[in-house]
């Protein structure tokens, strides 16, 4: 069929985001139709029974499958280079459905030590409750993974670049160690998107996304995706997704399909803006450290061109000062929005210790280096100069004007 776009795997990623995996429509609609329906009518009882028995293909009920969510699954899976995908209600729905489909009581999981706060909570609290042992290791040295592997290790969970510090893990090195023990490697690719990193090429067995972020890109959806082999995705869909039920709504899938079309141009602008903001931050006297894969001295540079094809748009930075300075800096911002999440058109800034990483215990946060003066900025699509000017006026108010006032007050007291 003329508009069956499935065959052209040689297309470049920018073309794939628009045409890859596109299903032909019976009316020739340019845009994938939204099947906003909970259930599907059977022509006869025999047809319905045959679909439930798996003897006949066809839709039954949207938790079990829907043409709009199926289209999104196929398209993201193609971008990631996997044969199949599963759409989930949220990124956390994707993490939990992908992991629990392959785990049972008594299994052991090795997890990177610095990851998104709710993933940390899932592994450190909930998994424990169900008898799954979790070991957190610093995977920036892949040999630490070898030391943690046991006979009952079934999965190795990686987030790279990791939330919030942009720590980088060599996926190929970790996957080689995990596969020696037949453990599945699962990579959270949220910060990169398949345009900047395709973990399957480095040996990942499953890739998950918080599609809430760059994939959708417009801040109006919470959603998740899992990509993997046809067998693994079938296992996830027929167990944890079907029976625990964190599946994606067709409307959210439709919005993400729309967002995907501009992923390539958005990522290009996100990355360009982030480089400019990072270069500005590095020069600020009130900034102690800047963590950003695009900086020349960042460990990510070793994997640029192989594992990574861009630096992304999330920057973390450490202030000189205290938690009050961090709070004041954020409160003085006028253009940049104080909000969690990332990958939106709007530049968002947040305080990991009290926000995204508050599910960590204070001790675990200290171990992971998530200090009170760490700030994370998710650079958006505005003009870079406007983002930088807003930071500049907030830095000036926090560190120059306020500190001068404090000094003057201090002087008044000491000399008064
Ligand atoms: C955040 N992160 O602001 P959802 N994996 C990664 C993530 O960063 C996230 C998820 C999974 C943020 C959300 S904090 C309350 C807001 C690397 C989410 C989970 O379930 O779609 O939120 O994805 O860092």
Tab-separated table of C-alpha atoms and ligand atoms in Angstrom:
chain	number	residue	atom	x	y	z
A	1	UNK	CA	0.000	0.000	0.000
A	2	UNK	CA	1.308	3.425	-0.968
A	3	UNK	CA	1.233	4.949	2.485
A	4	UNK	CA	2.532	1.929	4.351
A	5	UNK	CA	5.705	3.436	5.794
A	6	UNK	CA	6.952	0.370	7.635
A	7	UNK	CA	9.600	-0.786	5.248
A	8	UNK	CA	12.108	2.070	5.125
A	9	UNK	CA	14.487	1.284	7.962
A	10	UNK	CA	17.256	3.197	6.138
A	11	UNK	CA	15.522	6.518	6.804
A	12	UNK	CA	17.365	8.941	9.003
A	13	UNK	CA	15.983	9.584	12.511
A	14	UNK	CA	14.417	12.964	11.561
A	15	UNK	CA	12.374	11.190	8.882
A	16	UNK	CA	11.604	8.248	11.145
A	17	UNK	CA	10.048	10.518	13.794
A	18	UNK	CA	7.532	11.654	11.143
A	19	UNK	CA	6.998	8.560	8.982
A	20	UNK	CA	8.504	5.510	10.711
A	21	UNK	CA	5.986	2.821	11.633
A	22	UNK	CA	3.063	4.883	10.365
A	23	UNK	CA	0.021	2.712	9.758
A	24	UNK	CA	-2.073	3.239	6.608
A	25	UNK	CA	-5.533	4.688	7.297
A	26	UNK	CA	-8.607	3.382	5.498
A	27	UNK	CA	-9.672	6.954	4.597
A	28	UNK	CA	-6.186	8.218	3.873
A	29	UNK	CA	-6.104	10.493	6.943
A	30	UNK	CA	-2.692	12.141	7.197
A	31	UNK	CA	-2.763	12.019	10.993
A	32	UNK	CA	-3.308	8.765	12.899
A	33	UNK	CA	-6.933	8.632	14.044
A	34	UNK	CA	-7.705	8.750	17.752
A	35	UNK	CA	-9.643	5.638	18.780
A	36	UNK	CA	-11.093	7.128	21.946
A	37	UNK	CA	-12.994	4.035	22.974
A	38	UNK	CA	-12.917	1.759	26.012
A	39	UNK	CA	-14.253	-1.331	24.272
A	40	UNK	CA	-14.699	-2.888	20.821
A	41	UNK	CA	-17.895	-4.536	19.514
A	42	UNK	CA	-17.837	-8.165	18.394
A	43	UNK	CA	-19.932	-9.202	15.394
A	44	UNK	CA	-20.879	-12.471	17.061
A	45	UNK	CA	-20.376	-14.244	20.381
A	46	UNK	CA	-18.122	-16.714	18.618
A	47	UNK	CA	-15.913	-13.862	17.402
A	48	UNK	CA	-15.622	-12.397	20.920
A	49	UNK	CA	-14.788	-15.778	22.446
A	50	UNK	CA	-12.214	-16.486	19.741
A	51	UNK	CA	-10.482	-13.149	20.422
A	52	UNK	CA	-10.316	-13.870	24.146
A	53	UNK	CA	-8.940	-17.346	23.415
A	54	UNK	CA	-6.291	-15.839	21.135
A	55	UNK	CA	-7.621	-17.857	18.201
A	56	UNK	CA	-8.477	-14.747	16.246
A	57	UNK	CA	-6.772	-11.362	16.137
A	58	UNK	CA	-8.704	-8.173	16.772
A	59	UNK	CA	-9.305	-5.620	19.477
A	60	UNK	CA	-11.235	-6.446	22.645
A	61	UNK	CA	-10.865	-3.675	25.232
A	62	UNK	CA	-8.474	-0.710	25.387
A	63	UNK	CA	-6.537	-1.936	28.436
A	64	UNK	CA	-5.596	-4.970	26.335
A	65	UNK	CA	-4.840	-3.029	23.155
A	66	UNK	CA	-6.011	-0.053	21.120
A	67	UNK	CA	-5.089	1.002	17.561
A	68	UNK	CA	-3.855	4.464	18.632
A	69	UNK	CA	-1.644	3.202	21.452
A	70	UNK	CA	-0.448	0.359	19.184
A	71	UNK	CA	0.645	2.883	16.577
A	72	UNK	CA	2.657	4.804	19.156
A	73	UNK	CA	4.239	1.579	20.448
A	74	UNK	CA	5.319	0.596	16.932
A	75	UNK	CA	6.725	4.027	16.182
A	76	UNK	CA	8.771	4.441	19.366
A	77	UNK	CA	10.016	0.844	19.127
A	78	UNK	CA	11.242	1.549	15.572
A	79	UNK	CA	13.048	4.677	16.758
A	80	UNK	CA	14.736	2.665	19.520
A	81	UNK	CA	15.617	-0.131	17.068
A	82	UNK	CA	13.495	-2.765	18.841
A	83	UNK	CA	10.822	-4.986	17.273
A	84	UNK	CA	8.100	-4.181	19.823
A	85	UNK	CA	6.848	-1.643	22.341
A	86	UNK	CA	4.348	-1.306	25.172
A	87	UNK	CA	2.603	1.946	26.102
A	88	UNK	CA	2.167	2.641	29.810
A	89	UNK	CA	0.221	5.126	31.911
A	90	UNK	CA	3.377	6.815	33.253
A	91	UNK	CA	7.143	6.433	33.244
A	92	UNK	CA	6.890	4.754	36.660
A	93	UNK	CA	4.230	2.450	35.207
A	94	UNK	CA	6.793	1.487	32.552
A	95	UNK	CA	9.604	0.883	35.086
A	96	UNK	CA	7.436	-1.254	37.353
A	97	UNK	CA	5.663	-3.212	34.568
A	98	UNK	CA	8.956	-3.961	32.793
A	99	UNK	CA	10.762	-5.084	35.951
A	100	UNK	CA	8.018	-7.029	37.718
A	101	UNK	CA	7.131	-9.058	34.613
A	102	UNK	CA	10.483	-10.850	34.977
A	103	UNK	CA	10.989	-10.908	38.751
A	104	UNK	CA	9.739	-12.994	41.623
A	105	UNK	CA	10.341	-13.384	45.329
A	106	UNK	CA	13.971	-14.264	46.064
A	107	UNK	CA	15.384	-12.600	42.946
A	108	UNK	CA	18.165	-10.039	43.098
A	109	UNK	CA	18.437	-6.819	41.104
A	110	UNK	CA	21.439	-4.547	40.638
A	111	UNK	CA	20.553	-0.863	40.287
A	112	UNK	CA	22.596	2.267	39.574
A	113	UNK	CA	23.038	4.250	42.795
A	114	UNK	CA	21.836	7.660	41.564
A	115	UNK	CA	18.501	7.477	39.748
A	116	UNK	CA	15.170	9.273	39.622
A	117	UNK	CA	13.625	9.572	43.124
A	118	UNK	CA	10.494	7.438	42.585
A	119	UNK	CA	12.504	4.678	40.846
A	120	UNK	CA	14.703	4.696	43.954
A	121	UNK	CA	11.611	4.460	46.166
A	122	UNK	CA	10.175	1.606	44.071
A	123	UNK	CA	13.383	-0.426	44.312
A	124	UNK	CA	14.341	0.377	47.884
A	125	UNK	CA	10.913	0.117	49.542
A	126	UNK	CA	8.295	-1.656	47.416
A	127	UNK	CA	10.532	-4.351	45.910
A	128	UNK	CA	11.806	-5.203	49.388
A	129	UNK	CA	8.221	-5.688	50.548
A	130	UNK	CA	7.757	-8.393	47.902
A	131	UNK	CA	11.006	-10.201	48.717
A	132	UNK	CA	13.086	-8.877	45.807
A	133	UNK	CA	16.570	-7.925	46.915
A	134	UNK	CA	18.073	-4.749	45.459
A	135	UNK	CA	21.704	-3.671	45.511
A	136	UNK	CA	22.588	-0.094	44.564
A	137	UNK	CA	26.048	0.310	43.047
A	138	UNK	CA	28.074	3.110	41.509
A	139	UNK	CA	28.028	1.939	37.898
A	140	UNK	CA	30.330	4.675	36.622
A	141	UNK	CA	32.895	1.913	37.210
A	142	UNK	CA	31.365	-1.122	35.462
A	143	UNK	CA	33.535	-3.440	37.562
A	144	UNK	CA	31.355	-2.560	40.568
A	145	UNK	CA	28.536	-4.337	38.745
A	146	UNK	CA	30.643	-7.491	38.450
A	147	UNK	CA	31.191	-7.393	42.207
A	148	UNK	CA	27.453	-7.125	42.855
A	149	UNK	CA	26.266	-9.906	40.519
A	150	UNK	CA	24.953	-13.079	42.162
A	151	UNK	CA	23.488	-16.357	40.954
A	152	UNK	CA	19.981	-14.992	41.537
A	153	UNK	CA	20.595	-11.601	39.822
A	154	UNK	CA	17.880	-11.342	37.180
A	155	UNK	CA	18.032	-7.694	36.145
A	156	UNK	CA	20.413	-4.758	36.004
A	157	UNK	CA	18.782	-1.317	35.937
A	158	UNK	CA	20.619	1.659	34.429
A	159	UNK	CA	19.726	5.318	34.082
A	160	UNK	CA	22.196	7.255	31.920
A	161	UNK	CA	22.645	10.195	31.994
A	162	UNK	CA	21.263	9.825	35.488
A	163	UNK	CA	18.808	12.054	37.256
A	164	UNK	CA	19.842	14.482	38.760
A	165	UNK	CA	23.676	14.619	38.334
A	166	UNK	CA	23.949	13.441	34.726
A	167	UNK	CA	26.261	10.634	35.826
A	168	UNK	CA	27.195	8.516	32.815
A	169	UNK	CA	27.244	4.746	32.664
A	170	UNK	CA	28.953	2.747	29.911
A	171	UNK	CA	25.998	0.598	28.849
A	172	UNK	CA	28.085	-1.816	26.747
A	173	UNK	CA	30.499	-2.496	29.622
A	174	UNK	CA	27.688	-3.132	32.121
A	175	UNK	CA	25.681	-5.214	29.630
A	176	UNK	CA	28.669	-7.477	28.934
A	177	UNK	CA	28.994	-8.220	32.666
A	178	UNK	CA	25.233	-8.713	33.172
A	179	UNK	CA	24.916	-11.017	30.185
A	180	UNK	CA	27.682	-13.310	31.495
A	181	UNK	CA	25.079	-14.192	34.164
A	182	UNK	CA	22.050	-14.092	31.806
A	183	UNK	CA	20.602	-11.071	33.601
A	184	UNK	CA	18.398	-8.685	31.582
A	185	UNK	CA	19.702	-5.130	31.192
A	186	UNK	CA	17.092	-2.398	31.330
A	187	UNK	CA	17.984	1.201	30.469
A	188	UNK	CA	15.937	4.295	31.294
A	189	UNK	CA	16.567	6.439	28.207
A	190	UNK	CA	14.349	9.366	29.248
A	191	UNK	CA	17.114	12.013	29.334
A	192	UNK	CA	18.458	11.184	25.867
A	193	UNK	CA	15.543	10.021	23.668
A	194	UNK	CA	16.258	7.496	20.880
A	195	UNK	CA	17.630	10.337	18.768
A	196	UNK	CA	20.634	10.816	21.042
A	197	UNK	CA	21.070	7.286	22.398
A	198	UNK	CA	19.800	3.856	21.335
A	199	UNK	CA	20.796	1.571	24.213
A	200	UNK	CA	19.960	-1.564	22.224
A	201	UNK	CA	23.121	-0.966	20.199
A	202	UNK	CA	25.126	-1.247	23.428
A	203	UNK	CA	23.343	-4.443	24.478
A	204	UNK	CA	20.266	-3.300	26.440
A	205	UNK	CA	17.467	-5.874	26.497
A	206	UNK	CA	14.740	-3.417	27.424
A	207	UNK	CA	14.546	0.367	27.144
A	208	UNK	CA	12.037	2.434	29.045
A	209	UNK	CA	10.968	6.065	28.801
A	210	UNK	CA	9.065	8.556	30.780
A	211	UNK	CA	7.217	9.764	27.660
A	212	UNK	CA	6.011	12.632	29.838
A	213	UNK	CA	9.331	14.291	28.960
A	214	UNK	CA	10.998	14.866	25.577
A	215	UNK	CA	9.010	12.256	23.602
A	216	UNK	CA	5.783	14.159	24.140
A	217	UNK	CA	7.569	17.441	24.697
A	218	UNK	CA	4.633	19.685	25.435
A	219	UNK	CA	4.046	19.189	29.143
A	220	UNK	CA	0.456	18.010	28.767
A	221	UNK	CA	0.722	14.239	29.280
A	222	UNK	CA	2.105	11.760	31.814
A	223	UNK	CA	2.999	8.524	30.059
A	224	UNK	CA	5.610	5.791	29.691
A	225	UNK	CA	6.937	3.392	27.071
A	226	UNK	CA	8.813	0.111	27.082
A	227	UNK	CA	10.708	-1.222	24.051
A	228	UNK	CA	12.094	-4.746	23.739
A	229	UNK	CA	12.002	-8.058	21.899
A	230	UNK	CA	8.605	-9.321	20.709
A	231	UNK	CA	8.719	-12.083	23.378
A	232	UNK	CA	9.601	-9.738	26.250
A	233	UNK	CA	6.962	-7.185	25.257
A	234	UNK	CA	4.358	-9.937	24.935
A	235	UNK	CA	5.306	-11.140	28.422
A	236	UNK	CA	4.924	-7.606	29.851
A	237	UNK	CA	1.650	-6.928	28.032
A	238	UNK	CA	0.073	-10.218	29.022
A	239	UNK	CA	1.067	-10.031	32.712
A	240	UNK	CA	1.978	-6.809	34.503
A	241	UNK	CA	0.293	-4.468	32.024
A	242	UNK	CA	-2.867	-6.533	31.538
A	243	UNK	CA	-3.362	-7.437	35.178
A	244	UNK	CA	-1.862	-4.490	37.060
A	245	UNK	CA	-3.320	-2.175	34.453
A	246	UNK	CA	-0.975	0.816	34.081
A	247	UNK	CA	-1.751	1.153	30.368
A	248	UNK	CA	-1.750	4.399	28.385
A	249	UNK	CA	-4.941	6.203	27.438
A	250	UNK	CA	-5.517	6.472	23.653
A	251	UNK	CA	-5.784	10.249	23.944
A	252	UNK	CA	-2.353	10.485	25.572
A	253	UNK	CA	-0.944	8.203	22.859
A	254	UNK	CA	-2.398	10.492	20.207
A	255	UNK	CA	-0.813	13.565	21.821
A	256	UNK	CA	2.571	11.828	21.984
A	257	UNK	CA	2.257	10.796	18.314
A	258	UNK	CA	1.812	14.504	17.574
A	259	UNK	CA	4.764	15.457	19.778
A	260	UNK	CA	7.029	12.861	18.156
A	261	UNK	CA	6.819	14.571	14.772
A	262	UNK	CA	8.884	17.499	16.064
A	263	UNK	CA	11.238	15.496	18.275
A	264	UNK	CA	14.235	15.958	16.000
A	265	UNK	CA	13.959	19.743	15.690
A	266	UNK	CA	13.092	20.103	19.358
A	267	UNK	CA	16.104	18.048	20.477
A	268	UNK	CA	18.401	20.087	18.270
A	269	UNK	CA	17.204	23.350	19.842
A	270	UNK	CA	17.130	21.862	23.367
A	271	UNK	CA	20.749	20.749	22.996
A	272	UNK	CA	21.953	24.044	21.482
A	273	UNK	CA	20.274	26.054	24.257
A	274	UNK	CA	21.620	23.768	26.967
A	275	UNK	CA	25.215	24.171	25.751
A	276	UNK	CA	24.841	27.966	25.936
A	277	UNK	CA	23.303	27.855	29.416
A	278	UNK	CA	25.988	25.427	30.667
A	279	UNK	CA	28.758	27.644	29.275
A	280	UNK	CA	27.187	30.607	31.077
A	281	UNK	CA	26.869	28.708	34.371
A	282	UNK	CA	30.501	27.561	34.289
A	283	UNK	CA	31.602	31.206	34.326
A	284	UNK	CA	29.528	32.222	37.344
A	285	UNK	CA	31.520	32.840	40.527
A	286	UNK	CA	28.592	31.641	42.675
A	287	UNK	CA	28.473	28.281	40.922
A	288	UNK	CA	30.836	25.651	42.305
A	289	UNK	CA	30.253	22.801	39.840
A	290	UNK	CA	28.290	22.314	36.654
A	291	UNK	CA	27.222	18.804	35.629
A	292	UNK	CA	26.424	18.639	31.938
A	293	UNK	CA	27.436	15.988	29.385
A	294	UNK	CA	28.216	18.688	26.802
A	295	UNK	CA	31.076	20.233	28.784
A	296	UNK	CA	34.537	19.286	27.514
A	297	UNK	CA	35.683	17.806	30.838
A	298	UNK	CA	32.510	15.750	31.480
A	299	UNK	CA	33.028	11.940	31.532
A	300	UNK	CA	30.305	11.681	28.854
A	301	UNK	CA	32.821	12.888	26.286
A	302	UNK	CA	34.423	9.418	26.306
A	303	UNK	CA	31.165	7.961	24.962
A	304	UNK	CA	30.187	10.778	22.581
A	305	UNK	CA	29.881	9.443	19.068
A	306	UNK	CA	29.493	5.854	20.267
A	307	UNK	CA	26.868	5.505	23.017
A	308	UNK	CA	25.742	9.158	22.994
A	309	UNK	CA	25.055	11.483	20.086
A	310	UNK	CA	24.304	14.676	21.945
A	311	UNK	CA	24.349	16.146	25.412
A	312	UNK	CA	20.632	16.527	26.096
A	313	UNK	CA	19.149	19.528	27.843
A	314	UNK	CA	19.320	18.793	31.549
A	315	UNK	CA	21.986	20.561	33.589
A	316	UNK	CA	22.653	20.255	37.305
A	317	UNK	CA	24.740	22.787	39.183
A	318	UNK	CA	26.049	23.201	42.665
A	319	UNK	CA	26.037	26.619	44.309
A	320	UNK	CA	28.473	28.164	46.709
A	321	UNK	CA	26.310	29.078	49.657
A	322	UNK	CA	23.519	27.314	51.471
A	323	UNK	CA	20.022	25.975	50.892
A	324	UNK	CA	18.565	29.461	51.414
A	325	UNK	CA	20.654	30.797	48.547
A	326	UNK	CA	19.337	27.971	46.365
A	327	UNK	CA	15.785	28.812	47.347
A	328	UNK	CA	16.275	32.535	46.766
A	329	UNK	CA	17.850	31.980	43.361
A	330	UNK	CA	14.825	29.986	42.214
A	331	UNK	CA	12.331	32.425	43.720
A	332	UNK	CA	13.928	35.407	41.942
A	333	UNK	CA	13.507	33.841	38.492
A	334	UNK	CA	10.937	35.558	36.306
A	335	UNK	CA	10.908	33.618	33.010
A	336	UNK	CA	12.144	30.210	34.115
A	337	UNK	CA	9.429	28.202	35.848
A	338	UNK	CA	9.941	26.455	39.174
A	339	UNK	CA	8.608	22.987	38.405
A	340	UNK	CA	9.688	19.358	38.298
A	341	UNK	CA	9.721	17.442	34.983
A	342	UNK	CA	11.865	18.119	31.933
A	343	UNK	CA	11.787	18.045	28.158
A	344	UNK	CA	9.119	20.715	27.775
A	345	UNK	CA	9.138	23.877	25.658
A	346	UNK	CA	9.320	25.872	28.919
A	347	UNK	CA	12.604	25.930	30.825
A	348	UNK	CA	11.967	24.305	34.210
A	349	UNK	CA	14.097	24.535	37.332
A	350	UNK	CA	13.865	22.597	40.564
A	351	UNK	CA	15.627	21.683	43.804
A	352	UNK	CA	16.278	17.896	43.720
A	353	UNK	CA	16.897	17.471	47.476
A	354	UNK	CA	13.424	18.750	48.373
A	355	UNK	CA	11.589	17.842	45.161
A	356	UNK	CA	12.443	15.068	42.647
A	357	UNK	CA	14.773	13.255	45.039
A	358	UNK	CA	12.842	13.785	48.270
A	359	UNK	CA	11.843	10.053	48.225
A	360	UNK	CA	15.504	9.290	49.106
A	361	UNK	CA	16.302	9.140	52.817
A	362	UNK	CA	18.622	11.948	53.966
A	363	UNK	CA	21.395	9.360	54.289
A	364	UNK	CA	20.844	7.939	50.783
A	365	UNK	CA	20.762	11.470	49.380
A	366	UNK	CA	24.072	12.290	51.046
A	367	UNK	CA	25.584	9.069	49.660
A	368	UNK	CA	24.330	9.970	46.166
A	369	UNK	CA	25.724	13.521	46.512
A	370	UNK	CA	22.342	15.231	46.208
A	371	UNK	CA	23.111	18.252	48.354
A	372	UNK	CA	20.913	21.131	49.537
A	373	UNK	CA	22.660	23.468	47.104
A	374	UNK	CA	22.191	21.316	44.018
A	375	UNK	CA	19.847	22.764	41.401
A	376	UNK	CA	18.588	21.106	38.215
A	377	UNK	CA	17.567	23.080	35.182
A	378	UNK	CA	15.772	21.464	32.232
A	379	UNK	CA	16.510	23.842	29.391
A	380	UNK	CA	13.552	24.581	27.140
A	381	UNK	CA	13.043	26.002	23.682
A	382	UNK	CA	12.979	29.736	24.419
A	383	UNK	CA	15.709	32.043	23.071
A	384	UNK	CA	18.885	31.065	24.952
A	385	UNK	CA	19.703	34.718	25.717
A	386	UNK	CA	16.392	35.159	27.506
A	387	UNK	CA	17.044	32.086	29.665
A	388	UNK	CA	20.558	33.317	30.489
A	389	UNK	CA	19.394	36.875	31.222
A	390	UNK	CA	16.807	35.544	33.642
A	391	UNK	CA	19.462	33.478	35.436
A	392	UNK	CA	21.767	36.516	35.502
A	393	UNK	CA	19.209	38.785	37.168
A	394	UNK	CA	18.363	36.052	39.722
A	395	UNK	CA	22.080	35.460	40.498
A	396	UNK	CA	22.589	39.200	40.938
A	397	UNK	CA	19.656	39.512	43.324
A	398	UNK	CA	20.628	36.408	45.320
A	399	UNK	CA	24.364	36.858	45.631
A	400	UNK	CA	25.090	40.527	45.101
A	401	UNK	CA	22.123	42.556	46.307
A	402	UNK	CA	21.001	40.247	49.138
A	403	UNK	CA	24.552	39.571	50.331
A	404	UNK	CA	25.374	43.280	50.293
A	405	UNK	CA	22.261	43.928	52.373
A	406	UNK	CA	23.264	41.183	54.807
A	407	UNK	CA	26.799	42.516	55.009
A	408	UNK	CA	25.499	46.018	55.672
A	409	UNK	CA	23.155	44.689	58.328
A	410	UNK	CA	26.072	42.744	59.798
A	411	UNK	CA	28.229	45.864	59.772
A	412	UNK	CA	25.476	47.873	61.453
A	413	UNK	CA	25.277	45.277	64.210
A	414	UNK	CA	29.029	44.917	64.711
A	415	UNK	CA	29.775	48.626	64.637
A	416	UNK	CA	26.560	49.821	66.253
B	1	LIG	C1	11.622	14.669	37.164
B	1	LIG	N1	11.093	12.474	36.473
B	1	LIG	O1	11.306	15.843	37.251
B	1	LIG	P1	6.732	9.619	35.143
B	1	LIG	N2	12.562	7.992	34.732
B	1	LIG	C2	13.181	9.191	34.791
B	1	LIG	C3	12.485	10.314	35.240
B	1	LIG	O2	13.138	11.476	35.293
B	1	LIG	C4	11.128	10.178	35.623
B	1	LIG	C5	10.526	8.928	35.548
B	1	LIG	C6	11.267	7.851	35.083
B	1	LIG	C7	10.581	13.630	36.973
B	1	LIG	C8	9.268	13.757	37.286
B	1	LIG	S1	9.098	14.327	39.932
B	1	LIG	C9	7.635	14.170	40.830
B	1	LIG	C10	8.640	14.626	38.245
B	1	LIG	C11	14.610	9.292	34.411
B	1	LIG	C12	10.335	11.325	36.126
B	1	LIG	C13	9.092	8.718	35.908
B	1	LIG	O3	6.067	8.498	35.871
B	1	LIG	O4	6.216	9.789	33.760
B	1	LIG	O5	6.768	10.872	35.953
B	1	LIG	O6	8.259	9.179	34.905
B	1	LIG	O7	12.805	14.293	37.213
